[in-house]
């Protein structure tokens, strides 16, 4: 079975993975806003915010890129191309970084 290329998987996955962008933006915006508000727990809130962002980027496609799951029998019977999980991981990482950057822009604009 052959898999799609990385670039093709990134373009095919754009509409279905778009939800990562606003979720990452909201997590970054509220996490970093709360860390600025509560000085006593700022380090803990920043660390947990960035840990959530990394988890959003890595889970599950980053893990699937390392250890791909077994393909469904329907995919094998129809000779459909297998998904390229590395492309999906790169797309998720790009959306998480873009959401983080967008939250910084919004925070600077409205502060």
PDB file of C-alpha atoms in Angstrom:
ATOM      1  CA  UNK A   1       0.000   0.000   0.000  1.00  0.00           C
ATOM      2  CA  UNK A   2       1.277   3.425  -0.750  1.00  0.00           C
ATOM      3  CA  UNK A   3       0.695   6.502   1.368  1.00  0.00           C
ATOM      4  CA  UNK A   4      -0.073  10.034   0.263  1.00  0.00           C
ATOM      5  CA  UNK A   5       2.765  12.518   0.174  1.00  0.00           C
ATOM      6  CA  UNK A   6       3.325  14.852   3.116  1.00  0.00           C
ATOM      7  CA  UNK A   7       2.292  17.955   1.183  1.00  0.00           C
ATOM      8  CA  UNK A   8      -0.839  16.289  -0.206  1.00  0.00           C
ATOM      9  CA  UNK A   9      -1.865  15.167   3.266  1.00  0.00           C
ATOM     10  CA  UNK A  10      -1.372  18.682   4.619  1.00  0.00           C
ATOM     11  CA  UNK A  11      -3.603  20.195   1.932  1.00  0.00           C
ATOM     12  CA  UNK A  12      -6.223  17.445   2.219  1.00  0.00           C
ATOM     13  CA  UNK A  13      -6.298  17.785   6.016  1.00  0.00           C
ATOM     14  CA  UNK A  14      -6.669  21.576   6.142  1.00  0.00           C
ATOM     15  CA  UNK A  15     -10.478  21.679   6.392  1.00  0.00           C
ATOM     16  CA  UNK A  16     -10.760  18.798   8.846  1.00  0.00           C
ATOM     17  CA  UNK A  17      -7.974  19.995  11.147  1.00  0.00           C
ATOM     18  CA  UNK A  18      -8.903  23.678  11.106  1.00  0.00           C
ATOM     19  CA  UNK A  19     -10.482  23.369  14.555  1.00  0.00           C
ATOM     20  CA  UNK A  20      -6.953  23.159  16.021  1.00  0.00           C
ATOM     21  CA  UNK A  21      -6.259  26.817  15.153  1.00  0.00           C
ATOM     22  CA  UNK A  22      -9.026  28.461  17.249  1.00  0.00           C
ATOM     23  CA  UNK A  23      -8.626  25.959  20.089  1.00  0.00           C
ATOM     24  CA  UNK A  24      -4.891  26.667  20.281  1.00  0.00           C
ATOM     25  CA  UNK A  25      -5.573  30.393  20.111  1.00  0.00           C
ATOM     26  CA  UNK A  26      -8.096  30.255  22.939  1.00  0.00           C
ATOM     27  CA  UNK A  27      -5.878  28.050  25.121  1.00  0.00           C
ATOM     28  CA  UNK A  28      -2.905  30.354  24.595  1.00  0.00           C
ATOM     29  CA  UNK A  29      -4.874  33.573  25.061  1.00  0.00           C
ATOM     30  CA  UNK A  30      -6.661  32.594  28.263  1.00  0.00           C
ATOM     31  CA  UNK A  31      -3.726  30.649  29.698  1.00  0.00           C
ATOM     32  CA  UNK A  32      -1.286  33.497  29.246  1.00  0.00           C
ATOM     33  CA  UNK A  33      -3.855  36.105  30.336  1.00  0.00           C
ATOM     34  CA  UNK A  34      -4.486  34.186  33.551  1.00  0.00           C
ATOM     35  CA  UNK A  35      -0.759  33.808  34.154  1.00  0.00           C
ATOM     36  CA  UNK A  36      -0.345  37.585  33.877  1.00  0.00           C
ATOM     37  CA  UNK A  37      -3.245  38.167  36.247  1.00  0.00           C
ATOM     38  CA  UNK A  38      -2.199  35.719  38.984  1.00  0.00           C
ATOM     39  CA  UNK A  39       1.461  36.496  39.661  1.00  0.00           C
ATOM     40  CA  UNK A  40       1.767  33.885  42.425  1.00  0.00           C
ATOM     41  CA  UNK A  41       1.025  31.022  40.009  1.00  0.00           C
ATOM     42  CA  UNK A  42       2.328  32.553  36.793  1.00  0.00           C
ATOM     43  CA  UNK A  43       4.989  29.908  36.157  1.00  0.00           C
ATOM     44  CA  UNK A  44       2.572  27.048  36.754  1.00  0.00           C
ATOM     45  CA  UNK A  45      -0.077  28.563  34.479  1.00  0.00           C
ATOM     46  CA  UNK A  46       2.423  29.288  31.707  1.00  0.00           C
ATOM     47  CA  UNK A  47       3.895  25.797  31.919  1.00  0.00           C
ATOM     48  CA  UNK A  48       0.470  24.165  31.831  1.00  0.00           C
ATOM     49  CA  UNK A  49      -0.584  26.375  28.898  1.00  0.00           C
ATOM     50  CA  UNK A  50       2.455  25.435  26.846  1.00  0.00           C
ATOM     51  CA  UNK A  51       2.080  21.790  27.830  1.00  0.00           C
ATOM     52  CA  UNK A  52      -1.511  21.844  26.554  1.00  0.00           C
ATOM     53  CA  UNK A  53      -0.356  23.445  23.308  1.00  0.00           C
ATOM     54  CA  UNK A  54       2.331  20.799  22.800  1.00  0.00           C
ATOM     55  CA  UNK A  55      -0.187  18.051  23.548  1.00  0.00           C
ATOM     56  CA  UNK A  56      -2.602  19.591  21.054  1.00  0.00           C
ATOM     57  CA  UNK A  57       0.110  19.548  18.392  1.00  0.00           C
ATOM     58  CA  UNK A  58       1.446  16.049  19.100  1.00  0.00           C
ATOM     59  CA  UNK A  59      -1.639  14.010  20.022  1.00  0.00           C
ATOM     60  CA  UNK A  60      -2.663  11.831  18.174  1.00  0.00           C
ATOM     61  CA  UNK A  61      -1.019  12.413  14.783  1.00  0.00           C
ATOM     62  CA  UNK A  62       2.499  12.860  16.126  1.00  0.00           C
ATOM     63  CA  UNK A  63       2.246   9.512  17.857  1.00  0.00           C
ATOM     64  CA  UNK A  64       0.688   7.929  14.779  1.00  0.00           C
ATOM     65  CA  UNK A  65       3.616   9.225  12.719  1.00  0.00           C
ATOM     66  CA  UNK A  66       5.986   7.301  14.990  1.00  0.00           C
ATOM     67  CA  UNK A  67       3.858   4.168  15.362  1.00  0.00           C
ATOM     68  CA  UNK A  68       1.253   3.994  12.598  1.00  0.00           C
ATOM     69  CA  UNK A  69      -1.921   2.051  13.343  1.00  0.00           C
ATOM     70  CA  UNK A  70      -2.928  -0.948  11.281  1.00  0.00           C
ATOM     71  CA  UNK A  71      -5.003   0.064   8.262  1.00  0.00           C
ATOM     72  CA  UNK A  72      -8.700  -0.792   8.122  1.00  0.00           C
ATOM     73  CA  UNK A  73      -9.631  -3.800   5.999  1.00  0.00           C
ATOM     74  CA  UNK A  74     -11.866  -1.568   3.839  1.00  0.00           C
ATOM     75  CA  UNK A  75      -8.893   0.593   2.936  1.00  0.00           C
ATOM     76  CA  UNK A  76      -6.885  -2.458   1.976  1.00  0.00           C
ATOM     77  CA  UNK A  77      -9.676  -3.954  -0.113  1.00  0.00           C
ATOM     78  CA  UNK A  78     -10.383  -0.713  -1.992  1.00  0.00           C
ATOM     79  CA  UNK A  79      -6.676  -0.022  -2.581  1.00  0.00           C
ATOM     80  CA  UNK A  80      -7.124   3.480  -1.180  1.00  0.00           C
ATOM     81  CA  UNK A  81      -3.946   5.376  -0.249  1.00  0.00           C
ATOM     82  CA  UNK A  82      -3.003   5.276   3.409  1.00  0.00           C
ATOM     83  CA  UNK A  83      -2.971   8.544   5.356  1.00  0.00           C
ATOM     84  CA  UNK A  84       0.385  10.185   5.910  1.00  0.00           C
ATOM     85  CA  UNK A  85       0.447  10.924   9.623  1.00  0.00           C
ATOM     86  CA  UNK A  86       3.635  12.983   9.363  1.00  0.00           C
ATOM     87  CA  UNK A  87       1.787  15.448   7.124  1.00  0.00           C
ATOM     88  CA  UNK A  88      -1.088  15.599   9.573  1.00  0.00           C
ATOM     89  CA  UNK A  89       1.351  16.182  12.437  1.00  0.00           C
ATOM     90  CA  UNK A  90       3.061  19.035  10.550  1.00  0.00           C
ATOM     91  CA  UNK A  91      -0.342  20.576   9.857  1.00  0.00           C
ATOM     92  CA  UNK A  92      -1.370  20.338  13.514  1.00  0.00           C
ATOM     93  CA  UNK A  93       1.941  21.839  14.620  1.00  0.00           C
ATOM     94  CA  UNK A  94       1.508  24.699  12.131  1.00  0.00           C
ATOM     95  CA  UNK A  95      -2.034  25.371  13.336  1.00  0.00           C
ATOM     96  CA  UNK A  96      -0.962  25.333  16.993  1.00  0.00           C
ATOM     97  CA  UNK A  97       1.873  27.767  16.304  1.00  0.00           C
ATOM     98  CA  UNK A  98      -0.462  29.980  14.278  1.00  0.00           C
ATOM     99  CA  UNK A  99      -3.059  29.936  17.067  1.00  0.00           C
ATOM    100  CA  UNK A 100      -0.407  30.886  19.611  1.00  0.00           C
ATOM    101  CA  UNK A 101       0.842  33.728  17.393  1.00  0.00           C
ATOM    102  CA  UNK A 102      -2.719  34.904  16.748  1.00  0.00           C
ATOM    103  CA  UNK A 103      -3.387  35.007  20.490  1.00  0.00           C
ATOM    104  CA  UNK A 104      -0.286  37.173  20.957  1.00  0.00           C
ATOM    105  CA  UNK A 105      -1.503  39.579  18.249  1.00  0.00           C
ATOM    106  CA  UNK A 106      -4.978  39.772  19.788  1.00  0.00           C
ATOM    107  CA  UNK A 107      -3.498  40.306  23.239  1.00  0.00           C
ATOM    108  CA  UNK A 108      -1.289  43.163  21.986  1.00  0.00           C
ATOM    109  CA  UNK A 109      -4.118  44.725  20.021  1.00  0.00           C
ATOM    110  CA  UNK A 110      -6.643  44.758  22.879  1.00  0.00           C
ATOM    111  CA  UNK A 111      -4.299  45.439  25.796  1.00  0.00           C
TER     112      UNK A 111
END
